[in-house]
XYZ file of C-alpha atoms in Angstrom:
373
model
C 43.391 -20.133 -140.090
C 45.690 -20.404 -142.944
C 45.433 -17.887 -145.859
C 47.636 -16.909 -148.823
C 48.200 -13.349 -149.538
C 49.665 -11.869 -152.647
C 52.349 -9.328 -151.820
C 51.188 -5.762 -152.842
C 52.015 -3.307 -150.108
C 55.368 -1.908 -148.901
C 54.578 -3.527 -145.515
C 54.118 -6.895 -147.307
C 57.160 -6.680 -149.234
C 59.147 -5.846 -146.126
C 57.622 -8.939 -144.503
C 58.551 -10.997 -147.574
C 62.179 -10.139 -147.269
C 62.280 -10.373 -143.473
C 60.566 -13.712 -143.015
C 63.538 -15.947 -143.659
C 65.714 -13.727 -141.293
C 63.366 -14.700 -138.409
C 63.150 -18.243 -139.572
C 66.892 -18.932 -139.582
C 67.727 -16.675 -136.533
C 70.553 -18.326 -134.691
C 71.268 -20.761 -137.478
C 75.062 -20.870 -137.827
C 75.011 -21.985 -141.557
C 72.479 -19.521 -142.971
C 73.716 -16.491 -144.952
C 71.356 -13.854 -145.778
C 71.476 -12.023 -149.202
C 71.870 -8.272 -149.017
C 68.768 -6.699 -147.636
C 68.786 -3.645 -150.038
C 69.196 -6.004 -153.075
C 66.055 -7.992 -151.993
C 64.061 -4.823 -151.523
C 65.074 -3.517 -154.918
C 63.533 -6.536 -156.826
C 59.858 -5.091 -156.126
C 61.032 -1.659 -157.800
C 61.843 -0.508 -161.321
C 65.529 -0.842 -160.285
C 65.029 -4.542 -160.686
C 66.132 -4.699 -164.567
C 64.618 -8.411 -164.636
C 61.240 -6.635 -164.757
C 61.815 -5.962 -168.439
C 62.380 -9.701 -169.266
C 60.285 -11.558 -166.600
C 56.906 -11.437 -164.798
C 56.889 -12.215 -161.161
C 54.392 -12.924 -158.253
C 54.984 -13.037 -154.599
C 52.995 -14.799 -151.815
C 52.985 -14.934 -148.123
C 51.360 -17.668 -145.975
C 49.531 -16.304 -142.925
C 48.215 -18.344 -140.023
C 46.215 -16.293 -137.480
C 48.097 -13.092 -138.678
C 51.493 -14.537 -138.313
C 53.641 -15.268 -141.399
C 54.537 -18.949 -141.749
C 55.820 -19.053 -145.356
C 56.757 -17.240 -148.595
C 57.281 -18.130 -152.375
C 57.990 -16.388 -155.491
C 57.064 -17.274 -159.018
C 58.862 -16.100 -162.066
C 57.907 -16.222 -165.648
C 61.286 -16.099 -167.405
C 60.329 -14.815 -170.756
C 63.804 -14.964 -172.323
C 64.205 -18.504 -171.538
C 60.885 -19.568 -172.735
C 61.424 -17.963 -175.991
C 64.658 -19.304 -176.476
C 63.733 -22.831 -175.501
C 60.138 -22.758 -176.806
C 59.130 -23.799 -173.305
C 55.979 -23.138 -171.130
C 57.678 -22.975 -167.893
C 57.327 -21.010 -164.530
C 59.978 -20.870 -161.867
C 59.653 -20.896 -158.251
C 62.279 -19.368 -155.940
C 62.553 -17.893 -152.399
C 60.554 -20.649 -150.918
C 60.749 -20.602 -147.112
C 58.327 -22.384 -144.953
C 57.542 -23.806 -141.702
C 57.729 -27.477 -141.417
C 54.040 -27.875 -142.273
C 52.734 -29.597 -145.188
C 49.586 -27.657 -145.472
C 51.373 -24.438 -145.630
C 53.760 -25.685 -148.400
C 51.041 -27.047 -150.261
C 48.974 -23.761 -150.175
C 52.114 -21.810 -151.305
C 52.763 -24.070 -154.227
C 49.239 -24.196 -155.191
C 49.092 -20.300 -155.464
C 52.224 -20.401 -157.859
C 50.745 -23.244 -159.747
C 47.385 -21.502 -160.278
C 49.194 -18.405 -161.441
C 51.396 -20.470 -163.821
C 48.410 -21.937 -165.560
C 46.760 -18.551 -165.764
C 49.819 -17.475 -167.653
C 49.511 -20.448 -169.961
C 52.315 -22.274 -168.503
C 52.535 -26.085 -168.351
C 55.466 -26.824 -165.714
C 56.926 -25.321 -162.601
C 60.503 -25.721 -161.959
C 63.018 -24.569 -159.168
C 64.277 -23.282 -157.014
C 65.424 -21.084 -159.938
C 65.960 -17.370 -159.924
C 65.782 -14.765 -162.722
C 69.075 -15.890 -163.956
C 71.818 -18.411 -162.966
C 73.697 -15.618 -161.034
C 70.838 -15.615 -158.600
C 70.580 -18.222 -155.842
C 69.393 -21.660 -157.228
C 68.785 -25.225 -156.158
C 67.517 -26.533 -152.940
C 70.192 -27.912 -150.404
C 69.639 -31.720 -149.934
C 73.267 -32.715 -148.578
C 75.582 -30.672 -146.621
C 73.394 -28.939 -144.011
C 76.416 -28.707 -141.550
C 78.325 -26.458 -143.714
C 78.274 -22.695 -143.931
C 76.384 -21.509 -147.020
C 78.384 -19.233 -149.341
C 76.951 -15.716 -150.069
C 76.244 -16.719 -153.565
C 73.877 -19.610 -152.704
C 70.948 -20.165 -150.337
C 70.780 -22.362 -147.235
C 67.722 -24.211 -146.133
C 66.551 -26.638 -143.518
C 66.565 -30.322 -144.248
C 62.749 -30.726 -144.170
C 62.237 -28.471 -147.181
C 62.948 -31.421 -149.595
C 60.133 -33.476 -148.062
C 57.665 -30.504 -148.141
C 58.417 -29.954 -151.861
C 58.385 -33.674 -152.900
C 55.126 -34.118 -150.948
C 53.633 -31.270 -153.298
C 54.176 -33.535 -156.283
C 57.697 -32.232 -157.397
C 60.295 -34.607 -158.611
C 64.022 -34.185 -159.275
C 64.965 -32.368 -162.629
C 68.706 -31.867 -162.055
C 71.234 -31.973 -159.278
C 74.390 -29.907 -158.691
C 77.262 -30.921 -156.661
C 79.779 -28.576 -154.632
C 83.372 -29.132 -153.639
C 85.585 -27.686 -151.109
C 89.242 -27.399 -152.251
C 91.952 -27.146 -149.672
C 95.453 -27.446 -151.341
C 97.405 -28.738 -154.218
C 97.866 -32.417 -154.314
C 101.134 -32.215 -156.247
C 102.998 -29.654 -158.233
C 102.844 -30.463 -162.005
C 105.369 -28.788 -164.307
C 103.366 -29.840 -167.233
C 100.579 -27.336 -166.330
C 103.056 -24.306 -166.768
C 104.281 -25.761 -170.121
C 100.701 -26.300 -171.265
C 99.915 -22.572 -170.446
C 103.017 -21.242 -172.381
C 102.299 -23.492 -175.333
C 98.589 -22.265 -175.513
C 99.586 -18.570 -175.117
C 102.274 -18.811 -177.886
C 100.056 -20.731 -180.406
C 97.018 -18.632 -180.022
C 98.908 -15.238 -179.817
C 97.220 -14.882 -176.383
C 98.115 -12.775 -173.309
C 96.945 -12.262 -169.801
C 94.680 -9.213 -169.824
C 94.916 -5.947 -167.822
C 97.631 -7.063 -165.191
C 98.392 -3.434 -164.517
C 94.816 -2.118 -164.236
C 92.896 -1.681 -160.967
C 89.464 -3.282 -160.456
C 87.305 -0.518 -161.983
C 89.518 0.157 -164.823
C 89.800 -3.668 -165.495
C 85.869 -4.073 -165.511
C 85.391 -1.051 -167.632
C 87.705 -2.399 -170.231
C 86.940 -6.110 -170.054
C 83.556 -6.515 -168.550
C 81.472 -6.722 -171.674
C 83.971 -9.215 -173.181
C 83.674 -11.476 -169.892
C 79.932 -11.424 -170.165
C 80.130 -12.351 -173.936
C 82.101 -15.098 -172.829
C 79.724 -16.288 -170.129
C 76.901 -16.100 -172.605
C 78.836 -18.309 -175.120
C 80.371 -20.756 -172.582
C 77.079 -21.312 -170.488
C 74.311 -20.997 -173.053
C 73.680 -24.842 -172.989
C 73.557 -25.141 -169.209
C 70.488 -25.701 -167.224
C 68.212 -22.661 -166.809
C 70.702 -20.141 -168.298
C 69.624 -16.782 -170.240
C 71.753 -14.460 -172.050
C 72.663 -11.211 -170.161
C 71.276 -8.019 -171.600
C 73.478 -4.803 -171.327
C 70.959 -3.807 -168.381
C 71.674 -7.120 -166.594
C 75.289 -6.730 -167.027
C 75.230 -3.337 -165.386
C 73.159 -4.482 -162.369
C 75.214 -7.527 -161.806
C 78.439 -5.436 -161.855
C 76.888 -2.877 -159.471
C 75.617 -5.541 -156.988
C 79.202 -7.235 -156.783
C 81.534 -4.297 -157.104
C 81.804 -3.814 -153.308
C 82.987 -7.562 -152.902
C 85.188 -7.786 -155.947
C 88.856 -8.262 -155.203
C 91.125 -7.448 -158.116
C 93.453 -10.336 -157.347
C 90.720 -12.720 -157.973
C 89.703 -11.547 -161.471
C 91.442 -13.042 -164.334
C 91.009 -12.948 -168.182
C 92.959 -14.081 -171.171
C 92.610 -12.084 -174.685
C 93.599 -12.590 -178.064
C 95.493 -10.141 -180.185
C 92.403 -8.173 -180.706
C 91.729 -7.775 -176.857
C 88.696 -10.132 -177.144
C 88.142 -12.120 -174.003
C 88.652 -15.778 -174.666
C 88.782 -17.131 -171.165
C 88.083 -15.745 -167.772
C 87.782 -16.613 -164.082
C 85.794 -14.773 -161.299
C 86.561 -15.734 -157.703
C 84.879 -14.014 -154.865
C 86.036 -13.565 -151.256
C 83.964 -15.605 -148.737
C 81.878 -12.896 -147.188
C 79.272 -15.419 -145.452
C 80.220 -14.553 -141.929
C 80.572 -10.916 -142.570
C 76.919 -10.297 -143.555
C 75.387 -12.944 -141.040
C 75.207 -10.719 -137.880
C 73.509 -7.895 -139.600
C 70.858 -10.003 -141.546
C 72.466 -8.672 -144.771
C 71.998 -5.153 -143.964
C 74.931 -2.852 -144.844
C 75.386 -1.305 -141.170
C 78.734 0.289 -140.319
C 79.633 -2.959 -138.497
C 78.733 -5.109 -141.493
C 80.658 -2.765 -143.853
C 83.857 -3.047 -141.615
C 83.621 -6.801 -141.566
C 82.819 -6.994 -145.303
C 85.863 -4.805 -146.162
C 88.088 -6.859 -143.876
C 86.901 -10.166 -145.594
C 87.404 -8.727 -149.171
C 90.926 -7.702 -148.374
C 91.953 -10.606 -146.459
C 89.426 -13.523 -146.961
C 89.632 -16.824 -144.977
C 87.903 -18.644 -147.730
C 87.240 -17.862 -151.579
C 84.270 -18.799 -153.680
C 84.654 -19.891 -157.415
C 81.844 -17.913 -158.888
C 82.396 -18.225 -162.631
C 84.899 -19.622 -165.117
C 84.814 -20.177 -168.793
C 86.875 -20.769 -171.921
C 85.565 -20.169 -175.423
C 84.802 -23.349 -177.309
C 87.474 -22.575 -179.865
C 90.260 -22.671 -177.250
C 89.070 -25.511 -174.956
C 91.556 -27.974 -176.190
C 94.484 -25.509 -176.380
C 95.745 -25.863 -172.898
C 94.111 -22.840 -171.359
C 92.349 -25.103 -168.660
C 95.895 -25.432 -167.324
C 95.965 -21.549 -167.030
C 92.814 -21.632 -164.954
C 94.131 -24.403 -162.670
C 97.559 -22.606 -161.986
C 95.819 -19.464 -161.178
C 93.426 -21.088 -158.704
C 96.291 -22.962 -157.160
C 98.135 -19.610 -156.644
C 94.964 -18.233 -154.989
C 95.007 -21.098 -152.639
C 98.544 -20.429 -151.617
C 97.506 -17.014 -150.230
C 98.463 -17.288 -146.532
C 95.000 -16.224 -145.320
C 92.992 -18.576 -147.535
C 91.980 -21.823 -145.776
C 89.879 -23.347 -148.676
C 87.939 -22.600 -151.991
C 84.345 -23.296 -152.639
C 83.464 -24.298 -156.086
C 79.652 -23.559 -155.676
C 77.430 -25.301 -158.181
C 78.535 -27.803 -160.772
C 75.909 -29.892 -162.690
C 76.384 -33.482 -161.591
C 76.815 -34.650 -165.158
C 79.375 -31.878 -166.010
C 82.242 -34.398 -165.646
C 84.727 -32.105 -167.442
C 84.743 -29.386 -164.749
C 84.488 -31.921 -161.974
C 87.566 -33.763 -163.447
C 89.694 -30.608 -162.800
C 89.195 -30.858 -159.000
C 91.414 -34.099 -158.889
C 94.491 -31.775 -158.722
C 93.354 -30.509 -155.310
C 92.810 -32.094 -151.891
C 89.039 -31.791 -151.838
C 85.608 -33.068 -150.557
C 82.420 -33.189 -152.190
C 80.410 -31.763 -149.321
C 77.093 -30.165 -150.821
C 74.458 -31.284 -153.268
C 71.680 -29.211 -154.519
C 68.459 -30.075 -156.601
C 66.040 -28.395 -158.935
C 62.556 -29.752 -158.993
C 59.882 -30.082 -161.739
C 56.179 -30.564 -161.815
C 53.659 -30.547 -164.705
C 50.703 -28.370 -164.169
């Protein structure tokens, strides 16, 4: 007999986090999130509890977990956009429509009780969480920043009445097609005209983040505010994100450009590819995992493009050439085999046009769904 249980106890929370680890055991493409970070979302250490409401459900059949789902009421987003929207995320399920329908009905009932009119997802608390359902590219290793799922998930979600809202595409960049001297000239001209400079070249990782972290987040908020599902980052969110990613940040892959007042006007954040490092331990930071993790951070075989942005005032100044040349330099690293772009909205032609300068393939597609309730 199937039943839906709202997660309340510590045992249920543990089961919620561990269910996908069993579901994907032995799958060579699945990369788990860090176990400790997932457990923190049930506690006061999860700063999103200040700006969001959440509910968690498990599906059980004869006492055995066969699915899970989380519902999120993102109050910031709804206030900014005058929306009545609930998000679903962390949906994992056996290939059984009855189970999927029961899980989504639980979230939809909760959404209506909150006065909401639509459910969208997969979307997390913010766009720095995993988002989008993988619908193409199942034969590629997931990046640490994004979620892998089985191909049958799309059929389950669509059979529950959900339709496409937006798609993202992902590229894998291998090498530079051709050196272009114009890039360097554009960079030099942009720096001179705007009285700009590369920030903190002499600083180590922690000192750089302490000095420019706030400016980078301000730049993120300004550059990303019109994109799908995005919310501004409160100071608490900023601190939590820095804390979560500090271990895997490599100073070589953090870049920023500042004006004469040391205000960040452009930035790029690239992360070492750590997917394989955390697979074996199920995301738990065991000694073996830490050794693999530190090795991957120091000498990554692949790198993941996490965030990049240029303030609107400078977008036609030539600074995009600085971003491109910096990414090209990263791909020249003798250890790096390729770069993953992660998610680009399918209609964001300006960012996708930049990849023409690289040998590349479009290898993944993700989707966010919507349903009126």
